[in-house]
């Protein structure tokens, strides 16, 4: 699939070849205390400071899985070998720059056209740097080591996507089920969920187990109504 075809995966609006970006998967990085103290925004006097502005968002997040309603996006997820995003402070006190990277075959792609906008009430939006358009939302999860981003694509209707990142690729069954519960609530079915790298998982699955193995636990297992 052409490099431009991967552009929508992980919410990338425009992907550029990155000659300096190695195709090898990165090791997860947590910001140390010194880095966090230098790079995190100053703590304002207001007691309404958003909780998600803490340094726990900074550093490298590895791509684990995605779910998409838009058919082309679903197909594109199958070509991802691995991906990650790196979060660092931006100019504004309530903004964090997102650098997204994807390896697909022998092509290494990168993009930094989006950023997190931290708002009141623990709301974190994904914004496009040039248009200032909101393209996604950071979802609340039970662990600080897992990141879940909901994206939206406006075409003839609004298509939703959900992407799971983690500090390392050893994501627990509970976190996978939590991701799939969120997908179910958005109307995303089992056939719209793909774990990366799809071709590696599929290649080692036994006959009759391919579909379940490539997609992880069955969506809906252990799901509870968010109001309960």
mmCIF file with all atom_site columns, C-alpha atoms in Angstrom:
data_model
loop_
_atom_site.group_PDB
_atom_site.id
_atom_site.type_symbol
_atom_site.label_atom_id
_atom_site.label_alt_id
_atom_site.label_comp_id
_atom_site.label_asym_id
_atom_site.label_entity_id
_atom_site.label_seq_id
_atom_site.pdbx_PDB_ins_code
_atom_site.Cartn_x
_atom_site.Cartn_y
_atom_site.Cartn_z
_atom_site.occupancy
_atom_site.B_iso_or_equiv
_atom_site.pdbx_formal_charge
_atom_site.auth_seq_id
_atom_site.auth_comp_id
_atom_site.auth_asym_id
_atom_site.auth_atom_id
_atom_site.pdbx_PDB_model_num
ATOM 1   C CA . UNK A 1 1   ? 0.000   0.000   0.000  1.00 0.00 ? 1   UNK A CA 1
ATOM 2   C CA . UNK A 1 2   ? 1.313   3.471   -0.841 1.00 0.00 ? 2   UNK A CA 1
ATOM 3   C CA . UNK A 1 3   ? 2.779   5.593   1.920  1.00 0.00 ? 3   UNK A CA 1
ATOM 4   C CA . UNK A 1 4   ? 0.048   8.179   1.487  1.00 0.00 ? 4   UNK A CA 1
ATOM 5   C CA . UNK A 1 5   ? -2.480  5.440   2.142  1.00 0.00 ? 5   UNK A CA 1
ATOM 6   C CA . UNK A 1 6   ? -1.289  5.112   5.713  1.00 0.00 ? 6   UNK A CA 1
ATOM 7   C CA . UNK A 1 7   ? -1.934  8.807   6.349  1.00 0.00 ? 7   UNK A CA 1
ATOM 8   C CA . UNK A 1 8   ? -5.186  8.367   8.220  1.00 0.00 ? 8   UNK A CA 1
ATOM 9   C CA . UNK A 1 9   ? -3.903  5.671   10.533 1.00 0.00 ? 9   UNK A CA 1
ATOM 10  C CA . UNK A 1 10  ? -3.318  6.877   14.097 1.00 0.00 ? 10  UNK A CA 1
ATOM 11  C CA . UNK A 1 11  ? -4.999  10.145  13.161 1.00 0.00 ? 11  UNK A CA 1
ATOM 12  C CA . UNK A 1 12  ? -2.141  11.356  10.939 1.00 0.00 ? 12  UNK A CA 1
ATOM 13  C CA . UNK A 1 13  ? -3.319  14.125  8.649  1.00 0.00 ? 13  UNK A CA 1
ATOM 14  C CA . UNK A 1 14  ? -0.118  14.329  6.568  1.00 0.00 ? 14  UNK A CA 1
ATOM 15  C CA . UNK A 1 15  ? 2.706   11.771  6.706  1.00 0.00 ? 15  UNK A CA 1
ATOM 16  C CA . UNK A 1 16  ? 6.214   12.599  5.559  1.00 0.00 ? 16  UNK A CA 1
ATOM 17  C CA . UNK A 1 17  ? 9.127   10.221  4.868  1.00 0.00 ? 17  UNK A CA 1
ATOM 18  C CA . UNK A 1 18  ? 11.602  10.589  7.720  1.00 0.00 ? 18  UNK A CA 1
ATOM 19  C CA . UNK A 1 19  ? 15.113  9.710   6.622  1.00 0.00 ? 19  UNK A CA 1
ATOM 20  C CA . UNK A 1 20  ? 16.493  10.057  10.140 1.00 0.00 ? 20  UNK A CA 1
ATOM 21  C CA . UNK A 1 21  ? 13.810  7.902   11.731 1.00 0.00 ? 21  UNK A CA 1
ATOM 22  C CA . UNK A 1 22  ? 15.015  4.301   12.244 1.00 0.00 ? 22  UNK A CA 1
ATOM 23  C CA . UNK A 1 23  ? 12.503  1.575   11.477 1.00 0.00 ? 23  UNK A CA 1
ATOM 24  C CA . UNK A 1 24  ? 13.455  -0.299  14.624 1.00 0.00 ? 24  UNK A CA 1
ATOM 25  C CA . UNK A 1 25  ? 10.784  -0.210  17.315 1.00 0.00 ? 25  UNK A CA 1
ATOM 26  C CA . UNK A 1 26  ? 11.639  2.292   20.081 1.00 0.00 ? 26  UNK A CA 1
ATOM 27  C CA . UNK A 1 27  ? 12.037  1.427   23.711 1.00 0.00 ? 27  UNK A CA 1
ATOM 28  C CA . UNK A 1 28  ? 9.433   3.019   25.981 1.00 0.00 ? 28  UNK A CA 1
ATOM 29  C CA . UNK A 1 29  ? 10.627  6.134   27.760 1.00 0.00 ? 29  UNK A CA 1
ATOM 30  C CA . UNK A 1 30  ? 9.290   7.705   30.915 1.00 0.00 ? 30  UNK A CA 1
ATOM 31  C CA . UNK A 1 31  ? 10.376  11.282  31.632 1.00 0.00 ? 31  UNK A CA 1
ATOM 32  C CA . UNK A 1 32  ? 12.616  11.337  34.674 1.00 0.00 ? 32  UNK A CA 1
ATOM 33  C CA . UNK A 1 33  ? 12.013  13.705  37.542 1.00 0.00 ? 33  UNK A CA 1
ATOM 34  C CA . UNK A 1 34  ? 14.586  16.220  36.316 1.00 0.00 ? 34  UNK A CA 1
ATOM 35  C CA . UNK A 1 35  ? 13.138  16.315  32.812 1.00 0.00 ? 35  UNK A CA 1
ATOM 36  C CA . UNK A 1 36  ? 9.613   16.549  34.123 1.00 0.00 ? 36  UNK A CA 1
ATOM 37  C CA . UNK A 1 37  ? 10.443  19.438  36.414 1.00 0.00 ? 37  UNK A CA 1
ATOM 38  C CA . UNK A 1 38  ? 12.037  21.369  33.540 1.00 0.00 ? 38  UNK A CA 1
ATOM 39  C CA . UNK A 1 39  ? 9.492   20.584  30.847 1.00 0.00 ? 39  UNK A CA 1
ATOM 40  C CA . UNK A 1 40  ? 6.175   20.490  32.670 1.00 0.00 ? 40  UNK A CA 1
ATOM 41  C CA . UNK A 1 41  ? 4.225   23.758  32.728 1.00 0.00 ? 41  UNK A CA 1
ATOM 42  C CA . UNK A 1 42  ? 4.299   25.944  35.833 1.00 0.00 ? 42  UNK A CA 1
ATOM 43  C CA . UNK A 1 43  ? 1.608   25.097  38.301 1.00 0.00 ? 43  UNK A CA 1
ATOM 44  C CA . UNK A 1 44  ? -0.992  27.855  38.206 1.00 0.00 ? 44  UNK A CA 1
ATOM 45  C CA . UNK A 1 45  ? -2.531  29.267  41.351 1.00 0.00 ? 45  UNK A CA 1
ATOM 46  C CA . UNK A 1 46  ? -6.014  28.162  40.368 1.00 0.00 ? 46  UNK A CA 1
ATOM 47  C CA . UNK A 1 47  ? -7.377  25.093  42.102 1.00 0.00 ? 47  UNK A CA 1
ATOM 48  C CA . UNK A 1 48  ? -9.012  24.099  38.813 1.00 0.00 ? 48  UNK A CA 1
ATOM 49  C CA . UNK A 1 49  ? -5.766  23.032  37.162 1.00 0.00 ? 49  UNK A CA 1
ATOM 50  C CA . UNK A 1 50  ? -6.492  20.035  34.863 1.00 0.00 ? 50  UNK A CA 1
ATOM 51  C CA . UNK A 1 51  ? -5.212  16.779  36.350 1.00 0.00 ? 51  UNK A CA 1
ATOM 52  C CA . UNK A 1 52  ? -4.037  15.450  32.972 1.00 0.00 ? 52  UNK A CA 1
ATOM 53  C CA . UNK A 1 53  ? -1.503  18.277  32.689 1.00 0.00 ? 53  UNK A CA 1
ATOM 54  C CA . UNK A 1 54  ? 0.859   16.265  34.909 1.00 0.00 ? 54  UNK A CA 1
ATOM 55  C CA . UNK A 1 55  ? 4.111   14.892  33.421 1.00 0.00 ? 55  UNK A CA 1
ATOM 56  C CA . UNK A 1 56  ? 2.580   11.406  33.186 1.00 0.00 ? 56  UNK A CA 1
ATOM 57  C CA . UNK A 1 57  ? 1.563   12.207  29.589 1.00 0.00 ? 57  UNK A CA 1
ATOM 58  C CA . UNK A 1 58  ? 5.108   13.060  28.511 1.00 0.00 ? 58  UNK A CA 1
ATOM 59  C CA . UNK A 1 59  ? 7.445   10.622  26.800 1.00 0.00 ? 59  UNK A CA 1
ATOM 60  C CA . UNK A 1 60  ? 7.015   7.726   24.372 1.00 0.00 ? 60  UNK A CA 1
ATOM 61  C CA . UNK A 1 61  ? 3.847   5.681   23.902 1.00 0.00 ? 61  UNK A CA 1
ATOM 62  C CA . UNK A 1 62  ? 3.859   2.482   21.828 1.00 0.00 ? 62  UNK A CA 1
ATOM 63  C CA . UNK A 1 63  ? 1.010   1.699   19.430 1.00 0.00 ? 63  UNK A CA 1
ATOM 64  C CA . UNK A 1 64  ? -0.908  -1.427  20.472 1.00 0.00 ? 64  UNK A CA 1
ATOM 65  C CA . UNK A 1 65  ? -4.197  -1.558  18.575 1.00 0.00 ? 65  UNK A CA 1
ATOM 66  C CA . UNK A 1 66  ? -6.764  0.399   16.633 1.00 0.00 ? 66  UNK A CA 1
ATOM 67  C CA . UNK A 1 67  ? -10.436 0.266   15.741 1.00 0.00 ? 67  UNK A CA 1
ATOM 68  C CA . UNK A 1 68  ? -12.048 2.196   12.901 1.00 0.00 ? 68  UNK A CA 1
ATOM 69  C CA . UNK A 1 69  ? -15.412 2.647   11.219 1.00 0.00 ? 69  UNK A CA 1
ATOM 70  C CA . UNK A 1 70  ? -13.975 4.084   8.008  1.00 0.00 ? 70  UNK A CA 1
ATOM 71  C CA . UNK A 1 71  ? -13.247 1.056   5.741  1.00 0.00 ? 71  UNK A CA 1
ATOM 72  C CA . UNK A 1 72  ? -10.028 2.488   4.295  1.00 0.00 ? 72  UNK A CA 1
ATOM 73  C CA . UNK A 1 73  ? -8.637  3.185   7.756  1.00 0.00 ? 73  UNK A CA 1
ATOM 74  C CA . UNK A 1 74  ? -9.392  -0.385  8.797  1.00 0.00 ? 74  UNK A CA 1
ATOM 75  C CA . UNK A 1 75  ? -7.427  -1.738  5.836  1.00 0.00 ? 75  UNK A CA 1
ATOM 76  C CA . UNK A 1 76  ? -4.527  0.617   6.497  1.00 0.00 ? 76  UNK A CA 1
ATOM 77  C CA . UNK A 1 77  ? -4.123  -0.671  10.046 1.00 0.00 ? 77  UNK A CA 1
ATOM 78  C CA . UNK A 1 78  ? -3.171  -4.056  8.607  1.00 0.00 ? 78  UNK A CA 1
ATOM 79  C CA . UNK A 1 79  ? 0.081   -2.682  7.141  1.00 0.00 ? 79  UNK A CA 1
ATOM 80  C CA . UNK A 1 80  ? 1.471   -1.236  10.387 1.00 0.00 ? 80  UNK A CA 1
ATOM 81  C CA . UNK A 1 81  ? 4.497   -3.122  11.684 1.00 0.00 ? 81  UNK A CA 1
ATOM 82  C CA . UNK A 1 82  ? 4.845   -0.858  14.688 1.00 0.00 ? 82  UNK A CA 1
ATOM 83  C CA . UNK A 1 83  ? 4.244   2.737   15.650 1.00 0.00 ? 83  UNK A CA 1
ATOM 84  C CA . UNK A 1 84  ? 4.588   5.137   18.522 1.00 0.00 ? 84  UNK A CA 1
ATOM 85  C CA . UNK A 1 85  ? 3.949   8.699   19.545 1.00 0.00 ? 85  UNK A CA 1
ATOM 86  C CA . UNK A 1 86  ? 6.119   11.036  21.585 1.00 0.00 ? 86  UNK A CA 1
ATOM 87  C CA . UNK A 1 87  ? 4.588   13.730  23.768 1.00 0.00 ? 87  UNK A CA 1
ATOM 88  C CA . UNK A 1 88  ? 6.484   16.847  24.836 1.00 0.00 ? 88  UNK A CA 1
ATOM 89  C CA . UNK A 1 89  ? 5.608   20.363  26.026 1.00 0.00 ? 89  UNK A CA 1
ATOM 90  C CA . UNK A 1 90  ? 4.530   22.948  23.438 1.00 0.00 ? 90  UNK A CA 1
ATOM 91  C CA . UNK A 1 91  ? 4.603   26.744  23.658 1.00 0.00 ? 91  UNK A CA 1
ATOM 92  C CA . UNK A 1 92  ? 1.316   27.115  25.486 1.00 0.00 ? 92  UNK A CA 1
ATOM 93  C CA . UNK A 1 93  ? 0.945   26.094  29.112 1.00 0.00 ? 93  UNK A CA 1
ATOM 94  C CA . UNK A 1 94  ? -2.013  23.892  28.260 1.00 0.00 ? 94  UNK A CA 1
ATOM 95  C CA . UNK A 1 95  ? -0.544  22.307  25.103 1.00 0.00 ? 95  UNK A CA 1
ATOM 96  C CA . UNK A 1 96  ? 1.568   19.198  24.506 1.00 0.00 ? 96  UNK A CA 1
ATOM 97  C CA . UNK A 1 97  ? 3.108   18.467  21.102 1.00 0.00 ? 97  UNK A CA 1
ATOM 98  C CA . UNK A 1 98  ? 2.450   15.015  19.605 1.00 0.00 ? 98  UNK A CA 1
ATOM 99  C CA . UNK A 1 99  ? 5.039   13.483  17.270 1.00 0.00 ? 99  UNK A CA 1
ATOM 100 C CA . UNK A 1 100 ? 3.635   10.333  15.665 1.00 0.00 ? 100 UNK A CA 1
ATOM 101 C CA . UNK A 1 101 ? 5.723   7.709   13.888 1.00 0.00 ? 101 UNK A CA 1
ATOM 102 C CA . UNK A 1 102 ? 4.753   4.608   11.942 1.00 0.00 ? 102 UNK A CA 1
ATOM 103 C CA . UNK A 1 103 ? 6.774   1.818   10.321 1.00 0.00 ? 103 UNK A CA 1
ATOM 104 C CA . UNK A 1 104 ? 4.960   0.099   7.451  1.00 0.00 ? 104 UNK A CA 1
ATOM 105 C CA . UNK A 1 105 ? 7.092   -2.368  5.533  1.00 0.00 ? 105 UNK A CA 1
ATOM 106 C CA . UNK A 1 106 ? 10.322  -0.605  4.576  1.00 0.00 ? 106 UNK A CA 1
ATOM 107 C CA . UNK A 1 107 ? 8.796   2.866   4.955  1.00 0.00 ? 107 UNK A CA 1
ATOM 108 C CA . UNK A 1 108 ? 9.241   5.003   8.068  1.00 0.00 ? 108 UNK A CA 1
ATOM 109 C CA . UNK A 1 109 ? 6.786   7.858   8.416  1.00 0.00 ? 109 UNK A CA 1
ATOM 110 C CA . UNK A 1 110 ? 6.456   10.708  10.874 1.00 0.00 ? 110 UNK A CA 1
ATOM 111 C CA . UNK A 1 111 ? 4.098   13.599  11.602 1.00 0.00 ? 111 UNK A CA 1
ATOM 112 C CA . UNK A 1 112 ? 3.890   16.383  14.177 1.00 0.00 ? 112 UNK A CA 1
ATOM 113 C CA . UNK A 1 113 ? 0.824   18.303  13.031 1.00 0.00 ? 113 UNK A CA 1
ATOM 114 C CA . UNK A 1 114 ? -1.283  17.583  16.117 1.00 0.00 ? 114 UNK A CA 1
ATOM 115 C CA . UNK A 1 115 ? -1.101  18.410  19.802 1.00 0.00 ? 115 UNK A CA 1
ATOM 116 C CA . UNK A 1 116 ? -2.949  17.797  23.054 1.00 0.00 ? 116 UNK A CA 1
ATOM 117 C CA . UNK A 1 117 ? -4.984  20.751  24.310 1.00 0.00 ? 117 UNK A CA 1
ATOM 118 C CA . UNK A 1 118 ? -5.596  20.482  28.036 1.00 0.00 ? 118 UNK A CA 1
ATOM 119 C CA . UNK A 1 119 ? -8.902  21.986  29.113 1.00 0.00 ? 119 UNK A CA 1
ATOM 120 C CA . UNK A 1 120 ? -10.914 22.297  32.279 1.00 0.00 ? 120 UNK A CA 1
ATOM 121 C CA . UNK A 1 121 ? -12.775 19.389  33.778 1.00 0.00 ? 121 UNK A CA 1
ATOM 122 C CA . UNK A 1 122 ? -10.015 16.892  32.900 1.00 0.00 ? 122 UNK A CA 1
ATOM 123 C CA . UNK A 1 123 ? -10.841 17.197  29.187 1.00 0.00 ? 123 UNK A CA 1
ATOM 124 C CA . UNK A 1 124 ? -7.921  16.675  26.789 1.00 0.00 ? 124 UNK A CA 1
ATOM 125 C CA . UNK A 1 125 ? -8.505  17.304  23.085 1.00 0.00 ? 125 UNK A CA 1
ATOM 126 C CA . UNK A 1 126 ? -6.395  16.397  20.062 1.00 0.00 ? 126 UNK A CA 1
ATOM 127 C CA . UNK A 1 127 ? -6.078  19.521  17.893 1.00 0.00 ? 127 UNK A CA 1
ATOM 128 C CA . UNK A 1 128 ? -4.644  20.115  14.431 1.00 0.00 ? 128 UNK A CA 1
ATOM 129 C CA . UNK A 1 129 ? -1.774  22.599  14.703 1.00 0.00 ? 129 UNK A CA 1
ATOM 130 C CA . UNK A 1 130 ? -2.620  24.618  11.558 1.00 0.00 ? 130 UNK A CA 1
ATOM 131 C CA . UNK A 1 131 ? -6.410  24.538  11.445 1.00 0.00 ? 131 UNK A CA 1
ATOM 132 C CA . UNK A 1 132 ? -6.980  24.356  15.225 1.00 0.00 ? 132 UNK A CA 1
ATOM 133 C CA . UNK A 1 133 ? -9.704  21.839  14.420 1.00 0.00 ? 133 UNK A CA 1
ATOM 134 C CA . UNK A 1 134 ? -10.499 19.254  17.073 1.00 0.00 ? 134 UNK A CA 1
ATOM 135 C CA . UNK A 1 135 ? -9.784  15.819  15.611 1.00 0.00 ? 135 UNK A CA 1
ATOM 136 C CA . UNK A 1 136 ? -9.903  13.670  18.719 1.00 0.00 ? 136 UNK A CA 1
ATOM 137 C CA . UNK A 1 137 ? -10.239 13.265  22.459 1.00 0.00 ? 137 UNK A CA 1
ATOM 138 C CA . UNK A 1 138 ? -8.107  11.583  25.099 1.00 0.00 ? 138 UNK A CA 1
ATOM 139 C CA . UNK A 1 139 ? -10.244 9.019   26.916 1.00 0.00 ? 139 UNK A CA 1
ATOM 140 C CA . UNK A 1 140 ? -10.083 8.242   30.621 1.00 0.00 ? 140 UNK A CA 1
ATOM 141 C CA . UNK A 1 141 ? -8.614  4.845   31.516 1.00 0.00 ? 141 UNK A CA 1
ATOM 142 C CA . UNK A 1 142 ? -7.882  3.013   34.749 1.00 0.00 ? 142 UNK A CA 1
ATOM 143 C CA . UNK A 1 143 ? -4.077  3.070   34.313 1.00 0.00 ? 143 UNK A CA 1
ATOM 144 C CA . UNK A 1 144 ? -1.514  5.837   33.773 1.00 0.00 ? 144 UNK A CA 1
ATOM 145 C CA . UNK A 1 145 ? 0.538   3.421   31.635 1.00 0.00 ? 145 UNK A CA 1
ATOM 146 C CA . UNK A 1 146 ? -2.153  3.158   28.941 1.00 0.00 ? 146 UNK A CA 1
ATOM 147 C CA . UNK A 1 147 ? -3.287  5.876   26.534 1.00 0.00 ? 147 UNK A CA 1
ATOM 148 C CA . UNK A 1 148 ? -6.565  5.737   24.600 1.00 0.00 ? 148 UNK A CA 1
ATOM 149 C CA . UNK A 1 149 ? -7.367  8.293   21.901 1.00 0.00 ? 149 UNK A CA 1
ATOM 150 C CA . UNK A 1 150 ? -10.700 8.625   20.121 1.00 0.00 ? 150 UNK A CA 1
ATOM 151 C CA . UNK A 1 151 ? -10.467 10.192  16.660 1.00 0.00 ? 151 UNK A CA 1
ATOM 152 C CA . UNK A 1 152 ? -13.198 11.460  14.388 1.00 0.00 ? 152 UNK A CA 1
ATOM 153 C CA . UNK A 1 153 ? -13.168 11.863  10.613 1.00 0.00 ? 153 UNK A CA 1
ATOM 154 C CA . UNK A 1 154 ? -15.760 14.051  8.935  1.00 0.00 ? 154 UNK A CA 1
ATOM 155 C CA . UNK A 1 155 ? -16.833 12.884  5.481  1.00 0.00 ? 155 UNK A CA 1
ATOM 156 C CA . UNK A 1 156 ? -20.419 12.373  4.336  1.00 0.00 ? 156 UNK A CA 1
ATOM 157 C CA . UNK A 1 157 ? -20.896 11.466  7.988  1.00 0.00 ? 157 UNK A CA 1
ATOM 158 C CA . UNK A 1 158 ? -18.707 11.300  11.087 1.00 0.00 ? 158 UNK A CA 1
ATOM 159 C CA . UNK A 1 159 ? -16.514 8.194   11.271 1.00 0.00 ? 159 UNK A CA 1
ATOM 160 C CA . UNK A 1 160 ? -15.032 7.240   14.628 1.00 0.00 ? 160 UNK A CA 1
ATOM 161 C CA . UNK A 1 161 ? -11.697 5.626   15.399 1.00 0.00 ? 161 UNK A CA 1
ATOM 162 C CA . UNK A 1 162 ? -10.106 4.443   18.627 1.00 0.00 ? 162 UNK A CA 1
ATOM 163 C CA . UNK A 1 163 ? -6.371  3.886   19.157 1.00 0.00 ? 163 UNK A CA 1
ATOM 164 C CA . UNK A 1 164 ? -4.618  2.255   22.097 1.00 0.00 ? 164 UNK A CA 1
ATOM 165 C CA . UNK A 1 165 ? -1.059  3.084   23.197 1.00 0.00 ? 165 UNK A CA 1
ATOM 166 C CA . UNK A 1 166 ? 0.952   1.867   26.177 1.00 0.00 ? 166 UNK A CA 1
ATOM 167 C CA . UNK A 1 167 ? 4.303   2.433   27.857 1.00 0.00 ? 167 UNK A CA 1
ATOM 168 C CA . UNK A 1 168 ? 5.272   -1.110  26.830 1.00 0.00 ? 168 UNK A CA 1
ATOM 169 C CA . UNK A 1 169 ? 3.728   -3.769  24.604 1.00 0.00 ? 169 UNK A CA 1
ATOM 170 C CA . UNK A 1 170 ? 2.994   -6.157  27.474 1.00 0.00 ? 170 UNK A CA 1
ATOM 171 C CA . UNK A 1 171 ? -0.566  -4.905  27.748 1.00 0.00 ? 171 UNK A CA 1
ATOM 172 C CA . UNK A 1 172 ? -2.673  -6.867  30.202 1.00 0.00 ? 172 UNK A CA 1
ATOM 173 C CA . UNK A 1 173 ? -5.846  -8.675  29.242 1.00 0.00 ? 173 UNK A CA 1
ATOM 174 C CA . UNK A 1 174 ? -7.760  -6.274  31.474 1.00 0.00 ? 174 UNK A CA 1
ATOM 175 C CA . UNK A 1 175 ? -6.473  -3.252  29.540 1.00 0.00 ? 175 UNK A CA 1
ATOM 176 C CA . UNK A 1 176 ? -7.300  -4.899  26.214 1.00 0.00 ? 176 UNK A CA 1
ATOM 177 C CA . UNK A 1 177 ? -10.797 -5.602  27.441 1.00 0.00 ? 177 UNK A CA 1
ATOM 178 C CA . UNK A 1 178 ? -11.116 -2.008  28.626 1.00 0.00 ? 178 UNK A CA 1
ATOM 179 C CA . UNK A 1 179 ? -10.089 -0.809  25.147 1.00 0.00 ? 179 UNK A CA 1
ATOM 180 C CA . UNK A 1 180 ? -12.613 -3.137  23.529 1.00 0.00 ? 180 UNK A CA 1
ATOM 181 C CA . UNK A 1 181 ? -15.359 -1.998  25.905 1.00 0.00 ? 181 UNK A CA 1
ATOM 182 C CA . UNK A 1 182 ? -14.761 1.598   24.798 1.00 0.00 ? 182 UNK A CA 1
ATOM 183 C CA . UNK A 1 183 ? -14.866 0.436   21.168 1.00 0.00 ? 183 UNK A CA 1
ATOM 184 C CA . UNK A 1 184 ? -18.159 -1.345  21.751 1.00 0.00 ? 184 UNK A CA 1
ATOM 185 C CA . UNK A 1 185 ? -19.721 1.749   23.313 1.00 0.00 ? 185 UNK A CA 1
ATOM 186 C CA . UNK A 1 186 ? -18.726 3.739   20.212 1.00 0.00 ? 186 UNK A CA 1
ATOM 187 C CA . UNK A 1 187 ? -20.466 1.196   17.994 1.00 0.00 ? 187 UNK A CA 1
ATOM 188 C CA . UNK A 1 188 ? -17.222 -0.437  16.793 1.00 0.00 ? 188 UNK A CA 1
ATOM 189 C CA . UNK A 1 189 ? -17.548 -4.188  16.312 1.00 0.00 ? 189 UNK A CA 1
ATOM 190 C CA . UNK A 1 190 ? -15.079 -7.059  16.655 1.00 0.00 ? 190 UNK A CA 1
ATOM 191 C CA . UNK A 1 191 ? -14.373 -7.015  12.923 1.00 0.00 ? 191 UNK A CA 1
ATOM 192 C CA . UNK A 1 192 ? -13.267 -3.368  13.191 1.00 0.00 ? 192 UNK A CA 1
ATOM 193 C CA . UNK A 1 193 ? -10.538 -3.996  15.810 1.00 0.00 ? 193 UNK A CA 1
ATOM 194 C CA . UNK A 1 194 ? -6.959  -4.780  14.746 1.00 0.00 ? 194 UNK A CA 1
ATOM 195 C CA . UNK A 1 195 ? -3.979  -5.450  17.016 1.00 0.00 ? 195 UNK A CA 1
ATOM 196 C CA . UNK A 1 196 ? -0.478  -4.644  15.749 1.00 0.00 ? 196 UNK A CA 1
ATOM 197 C CA . UNK A 1 197 ? 1.419   -6.120  14.077 1.00 0.00 ? 197 UNK A CA 1
ATOM 198 C CA . UNK A 1 198 ? -1.473  -7.941  12.416 1.00 0.00 ? 198 UNK A CA 1
ATOM 199 C CA . UNK A 1 199 ? 0.597   -10.016 9.983  1.00 0.00 ? 199 UNK A CA 1
ATOM 200 C CA . UNK A 1 200 ? 2.928   -11.306 12.726 1.00 0.00 ? 200 UNK A CA 1
ATOM 201 C CA . UNK A 1 201 ? 0.114   -12.433 14.997 1.00 0.00 ? 201 UNK A CA 1
ATOM 202 C CA . UNK A 1 202 ? -1.803  -13.902 12.097 1.00 0.00 ? 202 UNK A CA 1
ATOM 203 C CA . UNK A 1 203 ? 1.248   -15.798 10.867 1.00 0.00 ? 203 UNK A CA 1
ATOM 204 C CA . UNK A 1 204 ? 1.694   -17.749 14.071 1.00 0.00 ? 204 UNK A CA 1
ATOM 205 C CA . UNK A 1 205 ? -1.951  -18.542 14.680 1.00 0.00 ? 205 UNK A CA 1
ATOM 206 C CA . UNK A 1 206 ? -3.179  -22.095 14.170 1.00 0.00 ? 206 UNK A CA 1
ATOM 207 C CA . UNK A 1 207 ? -5.875  -23.057 11.702 1.00 0.00 ? 207 UNK A CA 1
ATOM 208 C CA . UNK A 1 208 ? -9.270  -21.976 12.925 1.00 0.00 ? 208 UNK A CA 1
ATOM 209 C CA . UNK A 1 209 ? -7.787  -19.494 15.411 1.00 0.00 ? 209 UNK A CA 1
ATOM 210 C CA . UNK A 1 210 ? -6.631  -16.755 13.027 1.00 0.00 ? 210 UNK A CA 1
ATOM 211 C CA . UNK A 1 211 ? -9.492  -14.343 13.502 1.00 0.00 ? 211 UNK A CA 1
ATOM 212 C CA . UNK A 1 212 ? -9.585  -14.554 17.282 1.00 0.00 ? 212 UNK A CA 1
ATOM 213 C CA . UNK A 1 213 ? -5.767  -14.451 17.619 1.00 0.00 ? 213 UNK A CA 1
ATOM 214 C CA . UNK A 1 214 ? -5.248  -11.383 15.486 1.00 0.00 ? 214 UNK A CA 1
ATOM 215 C CA . UNK A 1 215 ? -7.920  -9.424  17.293 1.00 0.00 ? 215 UNK A CA 1
ATOM 216 C CA . UNK A 1 216 ? -7.190  -10.359 20.902 1.00 0.00 ? 216 UNK A CA 1
ATOM 217 C CA . UNK A 1 217 ? -9.922  -11.022 23.497 1.00 0.00 ? 217 UNK A CA 1
ATOM 218 C CA . UNK A 1 218 ? -13.516 -10.975 22.343 1.00 0.00 ? 218 UNK A CA 1
ATOM 219 C CA . UNK A 1 219 ? -15.017 -7.471  22.625 1.00 0.00 ? 219 UNK A CA 1
ATOM 220 C CA . UNK A 1 220 ? -17.556 -7.139  25.373 1.00 0.00 ? 220 UNK A CA 1
ATOM 221 C CA . UNK A 1 221 ? -15.972 -9.621  27.769 1.00 0.00 ? 221 UNK A CA 1
ATOM 222 C CA . UNK A 1 222 ? -15.977 -7.999  31.186 1.00 0.00 ? 222 UNK A CA 1
ATOM 223 C CA . UNK A 1 223 ? -17.672 -4.821  29.895 1.00 0.00 ? 223 UNK A CA 1
ATOM 224 C CA . UNK A 1 224 ? -19.732 -2.827  32.310 1.00 0.00 ? 224 UNK A CA 1
ATOM 225 C CA . UNK A 1 225 ? -21.994 0.103   31.727 1.00 0.00 ? 225 UNK A CA 1
ATOM 226 C CA . UNK A 1 226 ? -19.959 3.255   32.457 1.00 0.00 ? 226 UNK A CA 1
ATOM 227 C CA . UNK A 1 227 ? -22.725 4.452   34.723 1.00 0.00 ? 227 UNK A CA 1
ATOM 228 C CA . UNK A 1 228 ? -22.479 1.432   37.005 1.00 0.00 ? 228 UNK A CA 1
#
